[in-house]
Amino acid sequence: MNLVRTTSDSPDFQQLVVELDAYLRIVDGDDHAFYAQFNTIDSLQHVIVCYDQDIAIGCGAFKAYNTQTVEIKRMYTLPQYRGRGVAKSMMAAIENWANEEHFSLAILETGYLQKEAIALYTKIGYEVTNNFGQYEGVATSVCMQKTI
């Protein structure tokens, strides 16, 4: 497994996001259009792509939410690579990078139906918090945070 820092200009990241969005259209159903508007990838400067040899198998990113906080975005692992620690490794790399950039808190949003994601985030120290920003009052959103 090789974790590479890049930007949203990465073709491998863009392809993984296409697959992520196809997956989320199924999981989120009618709510997908609402969430999609907050998940554009243009201009992301902090992207991690995970490779198994030369195959891009997972991705994640962060963007500044405010001067102390980053929002984790676009986390995805190809289905055939799940359960192997890929997402956990990417999250650690994202958190380390954000910390290098002098951020001290990471926040994220996921759908309440994404039980595996919620379990992973809980396992690595994220706690459910009040919904933030555009997710305030959205019953299908689960927002989480962690000091990094």
CSV table of N, CA and C in Angstrom, one decimal:
chain,number,residue,atom,x,y,z
A,1,MET,N,0.9,-1.2,0.0
A,1,MET,CA,0.0,0.0,0.0
A,1,MET,C,0.9,1.2,0.0
A,2,ASN,N,0.6,2.2,-0.9
A,2,ASN,CA,1.4,3.4,-1.0
A,2,ASN,C,0.4,4.6,-1.0
A,3,LEU,N,0.6,5.5,0.0
A,3,LEU,CA,-0.3,6.7,0.1
A,3,LEU,C,0.4,7.9,-0.6
A,4,VAL,N,-0.2,8.5,-1.5
A,4,VAL,CA,0.4,9.6,-2.2
A,4,VAL,C,-0.4,10.9,-2.0
A,5,ARG,N,0.3,12.0,-1.6
A,5,ARG,CA,-0.3,13.3,-1.5
A,5,ARG,C,-0.4,13.9,-2.9
A,6,THR,N,-1.6,14.5,-3.2
A,6,THR,CA,-1.8,15.1,-4.5
A,6,THR,C,-2.9,16.1,-4.3
A,7,THR,N,-3.5,16.5,-5.4
A,7,THR,CA,-4.6,17.5,-5.4
A,7,THR,C,-5.8,16.8,-6.2
A,8,SER,N,-6.9,17.6,-6.3
A,8,SER,CA,-8.1,17.1,-7.0
A,8,SER,C,-7.8,17.1,-8.5
A,9,ASP,N,-6.7,17.5,-9.0
A,9,ASP,CA,-6.3,17.4,-10.4
A,9,ASP,C,-5.9,15.9,-10.8
A,10,SER,N,-5.7,15.1,-9.8
A,10,SER,CA,-5.2,13.7,-10.0
A,10,SER,C,-6.3,12.9,-10.8
A,11,PRO,N,-6.0,12.4,-11.9
A,11,PRO,CA,-7.0,11.6,-12.7
A,11,PRO,C,-7.4,10.3,-11.9
A,12,ASP,N,-6.5,9.8,-11.1
A,12,ASP,CA,-6.9,8.6,-10.3
A,12,ASP,C,-7.9,9.0,-9.2
A,13,PHE,N,-7.7,10.2,-8.5
A,13,PHE,CA,-8.6,10.7,-7.6
A,13,PHE,C,-10.0,10.9,-8.3
A,14,GLN,N,-10.0,11.5,-9.4
A,14,GLN,CA,-11.2,11.9,-10.1
A,14,GLN,C,-12.0,10.6,-10.5
A,15,GLN,N,-11.3,9.5,-10.9
A,15,GLN,CA,-11.9,8.3,-11.2
A,15,GLN,C,-12.5,7.6,-10.0
A,16,LEU,N,-11.8,7.6,-8.9
A,16,LEU,CA,-12.3,7.1,-7.6
A,16,LEU,C,-13.6,7.8,-7.2
A,17,VAL,N,-13.6,9.1,-7.4
A,17,VAL,CA,-14.8,9.9,-7.0
A,17,VAL,C,-16.0,9.6,-7.8
A,18,VAL,N,-15.7,9.3,-9.1
A,18,VAL,CA,-16.8,8.8,-10.0
A,18,VAL,C,-17.4,7.6,-9.4
A,19,GLU,N,-16.6,6.6,-9.0
A,19,GLU,CA,-17.1,5.4,-8.4
A,19,GLU,C,-17.7,5.6,-7.0
A,20,LEU,N,-17.2,6.5,-6.2
A,20,LEU,CA,-17.8,6.9,-5.0
A,20,LEU,C,-19.2,7.5,-5.2
A,21,ASP,N,-19.4,8.4,-6.1
A,21,ASP,CA,-20.7,9.0,-6.4
A,21,ASP,C,-21.7,8.0,-6.9
A,22,ALA,N,-21.2,7.0,-7.7
A,22,ALA,CA,-22.1,5.9,-8.1
A,22,ALA,C,-22.6,5.1,-6.9
A,23,TYR,N,-21.7,4.8,-6.0
A,23,TYR,CA,-22.0,4.1,-4.8
A,23,TYR,C,-23.0,4.9,-4.0
A,24,LEU,N,-22.7,6.2,-3.8
A,24,LEU,CA,-23.6,7.0,-2.9
A,24,LEU,C,-25.0,7.2,-3.5
A,25,ARG,N,-25.1,7.2,-4.9
A,25,ARG,CA,-26.4,7.3,-5.5
A,25,ARG,C,-27.3,6.2,-5.1
A,26,ILE,N,-26.7,5.0,-4.9
A,26,ILE,CA,-27.4,3.8,-4.5
A,26,ILE,C,-27.8,3.9,-3.0
A,27,VAL,N,-26.7,4.2,-2.2
A,27,VAL,CA,-26.9,4.2,-0.7
A,27,VAL,C,-27.8,5.4,-0.3
A,28,ASP,N,-27.6,6.6,-0.8
A,28,ASP,CA,-28.4,7.7,-0.4
A,28,ASP,C,-29.7,7.9,-1.1
A,29,GLY,N,-29.9,7.2,-2.2
A,29,GLY,CA,-31.2,7.2,-2.8
A,29,GLY,C,-31.6,8.7,-3.2
A,30,ASP,N,-32.8,9.0,-2.8
A,30,ASP,CA,-33.4,10.4,-3.2
A,30,ASP,C,-32.6,11.5,-2.5
A,31,ASP,N,-31.8,11.2,-1.5
A,31,ASP,CA,-31.1,12.3,-0.8
A,31,ASP,C,-29.8,12.6,-1.5
A,32,HIS,N,-29.4,11.8,-2.5
A,32,HIS,CA,-28.1,12.0,-3.1
A,32,HIS,C,-27.9,13.4,-3.7
A,33,ALA,N,-28.9,13.9,-4.4
A,33,ALA,CA,-28.7,15.2,-5.0
A,33,ALA,C,-28.4,16.3,-4.0
A,34,PHE,N,-29.1,16.2,-2.9
A,34,PHE,CA,-28.8,17.2,-1.8
A,34,PHE,C,-27.4,17.2,-1.4
A,35,TYR,N,-26.9,16.0,-1.1
A,35,TYR,CA,-25.5,15.8,-0.6
A,35,TYR,C,-24.5,16.2,-1.7
A,36,ALA,N,-24.7,15.8,-2.9
A,36,ALA,CA,-23.8,16.0,-4.0
A,36,ALA,C,-23.4,17.5,-4.2
A,37,GLN,N,-24.3,18.4,-3.9
A,37,GLN,CA,-24.0,19.8,-4.1
A,37,GLN,C,-22.8,20.3,-3.1
A,38,PHE,N,-22.6,19.6,-2.0
A,38,PHE,CA,-21.6,19.9,-1.1
A,38,PHE,C,-20.3,19.1,-1.3
A,39,ASN,N,-20.2,18.3,-2.3
A,39,ASN,CA,-19.1,17.4,-2.5
A,39,ASN,C,-18.4,17.6,-3.8
A,40,THR,N,-18.4,18.8,-4.3
A,40,THR,CA,-17.6,19.1,-5.5
A,40,THR,C,-16.1,18.9,-5.2
A,41,ILE,N,-15.3,18.5,-6.2
A,41,ILE,CA,-13.9,18.3,-5.9
A,41,ILE,C,-13.0,19.3,-6.5
A,42,ASP,N,-13.5,20.3,-7.2
A,42,ASP,CA,-12.6,21.2,-7.9
A,42,ASP,C,-11.9,22.0,-6.8
A,43,SER,N,-10.6,22.2,-7.0
A,43,SER,CA,-9.7,23.0,-6.1
A,43,SER,C,-9.4,22.4,-4.8
A,44,LEU,N,-9.5,21.1,-4.6
A,44,LEU,CA,-9.1,20.5,-3.4
A,44,LEU,C,-7.5,20.4,-3.5
A,45,GLN,N,-6.9,20.9,-2.5
A,45,GLN,CA,-5.4,21.0,-2.5
A,45,GLN,C,-4.8,19.9,-1.6
A,46,HIS,N,-5.6,19.2,-0.9
A,46,HIS,CA,-5.1,18.2,0.1
A,46,HIS,C,-5.8,16.8,-0.2
A,47,VAL,N,-5.3,16.0,-1.1
A,47,VAL,CA,-5.9,14.8,-1.5
A,47,VAL,C,-4.9,13.7,-1.2
A,48,ILE,N,-5.4,12.6,-0.7
A,48,ILE,CA,-4.6,11.3,-0.6
A,48,ILE,C,-5.2,10.3,-1.5
A,49,VAL,N,-4.3,9.7,-2.3
A,49,VAL,CA,-4.8,8.5,-3.1
A,49,VAL,C,-3.9,7.3,-2.6
A,50,CYS,N,-4.6,6.2,-2.4
A,50,CYS,CA,-3.9,5.0,-1.9
A,50,CYS,C,-3.8,4.1,-3.1
A,51,TYR,N,-2.6,3.5,-3.3
A,51,TYR,CA,-2.3,2.6,-4.4
A,51,TYR,C,-1.9,1.2,-3.9
A,52,ASP,N,-2.3,0.2,-4.6
A,52,ASP,CA,-1.8,-1.1,-4.4
A,52,ASP,C,-1.1,-1.4,-5.7
A,53,GLN,N,0.2,-1.3,-5.6
A,53,GLN,CA,1.1,-1.3,-6.7
A,53,GLN,C,0.7,-0.1,-7.6
A,54,ASP,N,0.2,-0.3,-8.8
A,54,ASP,CA,-0.1,0.9,-9.6
A,54,ASP,C,-1.6,1.1,-9.7
A,55,ILE,N,-2.4,0.4,-8.9
A,55,ILE,CA,-3.8,0.5,-8.9
A,55,ILE,C,-4.3,1.5,-7.8
A,56,ALA,N,-5.1,2.5,-8.2
A,56,ALA,CA,-5.6,3.4,-7.2
A,56,ALA,C,-6.8,2.7,-6.6
A,57,ILE,N,-6.7,2.5,-5.3
A,57,ILE,CA,-7.7,1.7,-4.6
A,57,ILE,C,-8.5,2.5,-3.5
A,58,GLY,N,-8.1,3.7,-3.2
A,58,GLY,CA,-8.9,4.5,-2.3
A,58,GLY,C,-8.4,5.9,-2.3
A,59,CYS,N,-9.3,6.8,-1.7
A,59,CYS,CA,-9.0,8.2,-1.7
A,59,CYS,C,-9.6,8.9,-0.5
A,60,GLY,N,-9.2,10.1,-0.2
A,60,GLY,CA,-9.8,10.9,0.8
A,60,GLY,C,-9.1,12.3,0.6
A,61,ALA,N,-9.7,13.3,1.3
A,61,ALA,CA,-9.2,14.7,1.2
A,61,ALA,C,-9.6,15.5,2.4
A,62,PHE,N,-9.0,16.6,2.5
A,62,PHE,CA,-9.5,17.6,3.5
A,62,PHE,C,-9.4,19.0,2.9
A,63,LYS,N,-10.3,19.8,3.5
A,63,LYS,CA,-10.2,21.2,3.2
A,63,LYS,C,-10.5,22.0,4.4
A,64,ALA,N,-9.9,23.2,4.4
A,64,ALA,CA,-10.1,24.1,5.6
A,64,ALA,C,-11.6,24.4,5.8
A,65,TYR,N,-12.0,24.2,7.1
A,65,TYR,CA,-13.4,24.7,7.4
A,65,TYR,C,-13.3,26.0,8.1
A,66,ASN,N,-12.3,26.2,8.9
A,66,ASN,CA,-11.9,27.5,9.5
A,66,ASN,C,-10.4,27.5,9.8
A,67,THR,N,-9.9,28.4,10.6
A,67,THR,CA,-8.5,28.4,10.8
A,67,THR,C,-7.9,27.3,11.6
A,68,GLN,N,-8.8,26.6,12.4
A,68,GLN,CA,-8.3,25.5,13.2
A,68,GLN,C,-8.9,24.2,12.8
A,69,THR,N,-9.8,24.2,11.9
A,69,THR,CA,-10.6,23.0,11.7
A,69,THR,C,-10.5,22.6,10.2
A,70,VAL,N,-10.4,21.3,9.9
A,70,VAL,CA,-10.5,20.8,8.5
A,70,VAL,C,-11.7,19.9,8.5
A,71,GLU,N,-12.3,19.9,7.3
A,71,GLU,CA,-13.4,18.9,7.0
A,71,GLU,C,-12.9,17.8,6.1
A,72,ILE,N,-13.0,16.6,6.5
A,72,ILE,CA,-12.6,15.4,5.8
A,72,ILE,C,-13.7,15.2,4.7
A,73,LYS,N,-13.2,15.0,3.5
A,73,LYS,CA,-14.1,14.9,2.3
A,73,LYS,C,-13.7,13.7,1.4
A,74,ARG,N,-14.7,13.1,0.7
A,74,ARG,CA,-14.5,12.2,-0.4
A,74,ARG,C,-13.7,10.9,0.0
A,75,MET,N,-14.0,10.4,1.1
A,75,MET,CA,-13.4,9.1,1.6
A,75,MET,C,-14.0,8.0,0.8
A,76,TYR,N,-13.2,7.1,0.2
A,76,TYR,CA,-13.7,6.0,-0.5
A,76,TYR,C,-12.6,4.9,-0.7
A,77,THR,N,-13.0,3.7,-0.5
A,77,THR,CA,-12.2,2.5,-0.8
A,77,THR,C,-12.9,1.6,-1.8
A,78,LEU,N,-12.2,1.1,-2.8
A,78,LEU,CA,-12.9,0.2,-3.7
A,78,LEU,C,-13.4,-1.0,-2.9
A,79,PRO,N,-14.6,-1.5,-3.3
A,79,PRO,CA,-15.2,-2.6,-2.5
A,79,PRO,C,-14.3,-3.8,-2.2
A,80,GLN,N,-13.5,-4.2,-3.3
A,80,GLN,CA,-12.7,-5.4,-3.1
A,80,GLN,C,-11.5,-5.2,-2.2
A,81,TYR,N,-11.2,-4.0,-1.8
A,81,TYR,CA,-10.1,-3.7,-0.9
A,81,TYR,C,-10.6,-3.3,0.5
A,82,ARG,N,-11.9,-3.3,0.8
A,82,ARG,CA,-12.4,-3.0,2.1
A,82,ARG,C,-12.0,-4.1,3.1
A,83,GLY,N,-11.9,-3.7,4.4
A,83,GLY,CA,-11.6,-4.6,5.4
A,83,GLY,C,-10.1,-4.9,5.5
A,84,ARG,N,-9.3,-4.1,4.8
A,84,ARG,CA,-7.8,-4.4,4.8
A,84,ARG,C,-7.0,-3.2,5.5
A,85,GLY,N,-7.8,-2.3,6.1
A,85,GLY,CA,-7.1,-1.2,6.7
A,85,GLY,C,-6.8,0.0,5.8
A,86,VAL,N,-7.3,0.0,4.6
A,86,VAL,CA,-7.0,1.1,3.7
A,86,VAL,C,-7.6,2.4,4.2
A,87,ALA,N,-8.8,2.4,4.5
A,87,ALA,CA,-9.4,3.7,5.0
A,87,ALA,C,-8.8,4.2,6.3
A,88,LYS,N,-8.5,3.3,7.2
A,88,LYS,CA,-7.8,3.7,8.4
A,88,LYS,C,-6.5,4.3,8.1
A,89,SER,N,-5.7,3.7,7.2
A,89,SER,CA,-4.4,4.3,6.9
A,89,SER,C,-4.6,5.7,6.2
A,90,MET,N,-5.6,5.8,5.3
A,90,MET,CA,-5.8,7.1,4.6
A,90,MET,C,-6.2,8.1,5.7
A,91,MET,N,-7.1,7.8,6.6
A,91,MET,CA,-7.5,8.8,7.6
A,91,MET,C,-6.3,9.2,8.4
A,92,ALA,N,-5.4,8.3,8.8
A,92,ALA,CA,-4.2,8.7,9.6
A,92,ALA,C,-3.4,9.6,8.8
A,93,ALA,N,-3.2,9.4,7.5
A,93,ALA,CA,-2.4,10.2,6.6
A,93,ALA,C,-3.0,11.6,6.5
A,94,ILE,N,-4.3,11.6,6.3
A,94,ILE,CA,-5.0,12.9,6.2
A,94,ILE,C,-4.9,13.7,7.5
A,95,GLU,N,-5.1,13.1,8.6
A,95,GLU,CA,-5.0,13.8,9.9
A,95,GLU,C,-3.6,14.3,10.1
A,96,ASN,N,-2.6,13.5,9.8
A,96,ASN,CA,-1.2,13.9,9.9
A,96,ASN,C,-0.9,15.1,9.1
A,97,TRP,N,-1.4,15.1,7.8
A,97,TRP,CA,-1.1,16.2,6.9
A,97,TRP,C,-1.8,17.5,7.4
A,98,ALA,N,-3.0,17.3,7.8
A,98,ALA,CA,-3.8,18.5,8.4
A,98,ALA,C,-3.1,19.0,9.6
A,99,ASN,N,-2.5,18.2,10.4
A,99,ASN,CA,-1.8,18.6,11.6
A,99,ASN,C,-0.5,19.4,11.2
A,100,GLU,N,0.2,18.9,10.2
A,100,GLU,CA,1.3,19.6,9.6
A,100,GLU,C,1.0,21.0,9.2
A,101,GLU,N,-0.3,21.1,8.7
A,101,GLU,CA,-0.7,22.4,8.2
A,101,GLU,C,-1.3,23.3,9.4
A,102,HIS,N,-1.1,22.8,10.6
A,102,HIS,CA,-1.5,23.6,11.8
A,102,HIS,C,-2.9,23.6,12.1
A,103,PHE,N,-3.7,22.6,11.7
A,103,PHE,CA,-5.1,22.4,12.1
A,103,PHE,C,-5.1,21.5,13.3
A,104,SER,N,-6.1,21.7,14.1
A,104,SER,CA,-6.1,20.9,15.4
A,104,SER,C,-7.4,20.1,15.6
A,105,LEU,N,-8.4,20.3,14.7
A,105,LEU,CA,-9.7,19.6,14.7
A,105,LEU,C,-10.1,19.1,13.4
A,106,ALA,N,-10.6,17.9,13.3
A,106,ALA,CA,-11.1,17.4,12.0
A,106,ALA,C,-12.6,17.1,12.2
A,107,ILE,N,-13.4,17.5,11.3
A,107,ILE,CA,-14.8,17.2,11.3
A,107,ILE,C,-15.2,16.5,10.0
A,108,LEU,N,-16.3,15.8,10.0
A,108,LEU,CA,-16.7,15.1,8.8
A,108,LEU,C,-18.2,14.9,8.9
A,109,GLU,N,-18.8,14.6,7.7
A,109,GLU,CA,-20.2,14.3,7.6
A,109,GLU,C,-20.4,13.0,6.9
A,110,THR,N,-21.2,12.2,7.3
A,110,THR,CA,-21.5,10.9,6.6
A,110,THR,C,-23.0,10.7,6.7
A,111,GLY,N,-23.6,9.8,5.9
A,111,GLY,CA,-25.0,9.5,5.9
A,111,GLY,C,-25.3,8.5,7.0
A,112,TYR,N,-26.4,8.6,7.6
A,112,TYR,CA,-26.8,7.6,8.7
A,112,TYR,C,-26.9,6.2,8.2
A,113,LEU,N,-27.0,6.0,6.9
A,113,LEU,CA,-27.1,4.6,6.4
A,113,LEU,C,-25.7,4.0,6.1
A,114,GLN,N,-24.6,4.8,6.3
A,114,GLN,CA,-23.3,4.3,6.0
A,114,GLN,C,-22.7,3.8,7.3
A,115,LYS,N,-23.2,2.7,7.7
A,115,LYS,CA,-22.9,2.1,9.0
A,115,LYS,C,-21.4,1.7,9.1
A,116,GLU,N,-20.8,1.2,8.0
A,116,GLU,CA,-19.4,0.8,8.1
A,116,GLU,C,-18.5,2.0,8.3
A,117,ALA,N,-18.9,3.1,7.6
A,117,ALA,CA,-18.1,4.4,7.7
A,117,ALA,C,-18.2,4.9,9.2
A,118,ILE,N,-19.4,4.9,9.7
A,118,ILE,CA,-19.6,5.4,11.1
A,118,ILE,C,-18.8,4.5,12.1
A,119,ALA,N,-18.8,3.2,11.8
A,119,ALA,CA,-18.1,2.3,12.7
A,119,ALA,C,-16.6,2.6,12.6
A,120,LEU,N,-16.0,2.8,11.4
A,120,LEU,CA,-14.6,3.1,11.3
A,120,LEU,C,-14.3,4.4,12.0
A,121,TYR,N,-15.0,5.4,11.7
A,121,TYR,CA,-14.7,6.7,12.3
A,121,TYR,C,-14.8,6.6,13.8
A,122,THR,N,-15.7,5.9,14.4
A,122,THR,CA,-15.8,5.7,15.8
A,122,THR,C,-14.6,5.0,16.3
A,123,LYS,N,-14.2,4.0,15.6
A,123,LYS,CA,-13.1,3.1,16.0
A,123,LYS,C,-11.8,3.9,16.1
A,124,ILE,N,-11.6,4.9,15.2
A,124,ILE,CA,-10.4,5.7,15.2
A,124,ILE,C,-10.5,7.0,16.0
A,125,GLY,N,-11.5,7.1,16.8
A,125,GLY,CA,-11.6,8.2,17.7
A,125,GLY,C,-12.5,9.4,17.4
A,126,TYR,N,-13.3,9.3,16.4
A,126,TYR,CA,-14.3,10.4,16.1
A,126,TYR,C,-15.5,10.2,17.0
A,127,GLU,N,-16.1,11.3,17.3
A,127,GLU,CA,-17.3,11.3,18.1
A,127,GLU,C,-18.4,12.1,17.4
A,128,VAL,N,-19.6,11.6,17.6
A,128,VAL,CA,-20.7,12.3,17.0
A,128,VAL,C,-20.9,13.7,17.6
A,129,THR,N,-21.1,14.7,16.8
A,129,THR,CA,-21.3,16.0,17.3
A,129,THR,C,-22.5,16.6,16.6
A,130,ASN,N,-22.9,17.8,17.0
A,130,ASN,CA,-24.0,18.5,16.4
A,130,ASN,C,-23.7,18.7,14.9
A,131,ASN,N,-24.7,18.6,14.1
A,131,ASN,CA,-24.5,18.8,12.7
A,131,ASN,C,-24.1,20.2,12.4
A,132,PHE,N,-23.1,20.4,11.5
A,132,PHE,CA,-22.5,21.7,11.3
A,132,PHE,C,-22.9,22.2,9.9
A,133,GLY,N,-22.8,23.5,9.7
A,133,GLY,CA,-23.0,24.2,8.4
A,133,GLY,C,-24.2,23.7,7.7
A,134,GLN,N,-24.1,23.3,6.5
A,134,GLN,CA,-25.2,23.0,5.6
A,134,GLN,C,-25.9,21.7,6.1
A,135,TYR,N,-25.3,21.0,7.0
A,135,TYR,CA,-26.0,19.8,7.5
A,135,TYR,C,-26.8,20.0,8.7
A,136,GLU,N,-26.9,21.2,9.3
A,136,GLU,CA,-27.7,21.5,10.4
A,136,GLU,C,-29.2,21.2,10.1
A,137,GLY,N,-29.8,20.5,11.0
A,137,GLY,CA,-31.2,20.1,10.7
A,137,GLY,C,-31.5,19.0,9.7
A,138,VAL,N,-30.4,18.4,9.2
A,138,VAL,CA,-30.6,17.3,8.2
A,138,VAL,C,-30.6,16.0,9.0
A,139,ALA,N,-31.7,15.4,9.1
A,139,ALA,CA,-31.9,14.2,9.9
A,139,ALA,C,-31.1,13.0,9.4
A,140,THR,N,-30.8,12.9,8.1
A,140,THR,CA,-30.0,11.8,7.5
A,140,THR,C,-28.5,12.0,7.6
A,141,SER,N,-28.0,13.1,8.1
A,141,SER,CA,-26.6,13.3,8.3
A,141,SER,C,-26.1,13.0,9.7
A,142,VAL,N,-24.9,12.4,9.7
A,142,VAL,CA,-24.2,12.2,11.0
A,142,VAL,C,-22.9,12.9,10.9
A,143,CYS,N,-22.7,13.9,11.8
A,143,CYS,CA,-21.5,14.7,11.8
A,143,CYS,C,-20.7,14.2,13.0
A,144,MET,N,-19.3,14.2,12.7
A,144,MET,CA,-18.4,13.7,13.7
A,144,MET,C,-17.2,14.6,13.8
A,145,GLN,N,-16.4,14.5,14.9
A,145,GLN,CA,-15.3,15.3,15.0
A,145,GLN,C,-14.2,14.6,15.9
A,146,LYS,N,-13.0,15.0,15.7
A,146,LYS,CA,-11.8,14.5,16.4
A,146,LYS,C,-10.7,15.5,16.6
A,147,THR,N,-10.2,15.6,17.7
A,147,THR,CA,-9.0,16.5,17.9
A,147,THR,C,-7.8,15.7,17.3
A,148,ILE,N,-7.0,16.5,16.5
A,148,ILE,CA,-5.9,15.8,15.8
A,148,ILE,C,-4.6,16.4,16.2
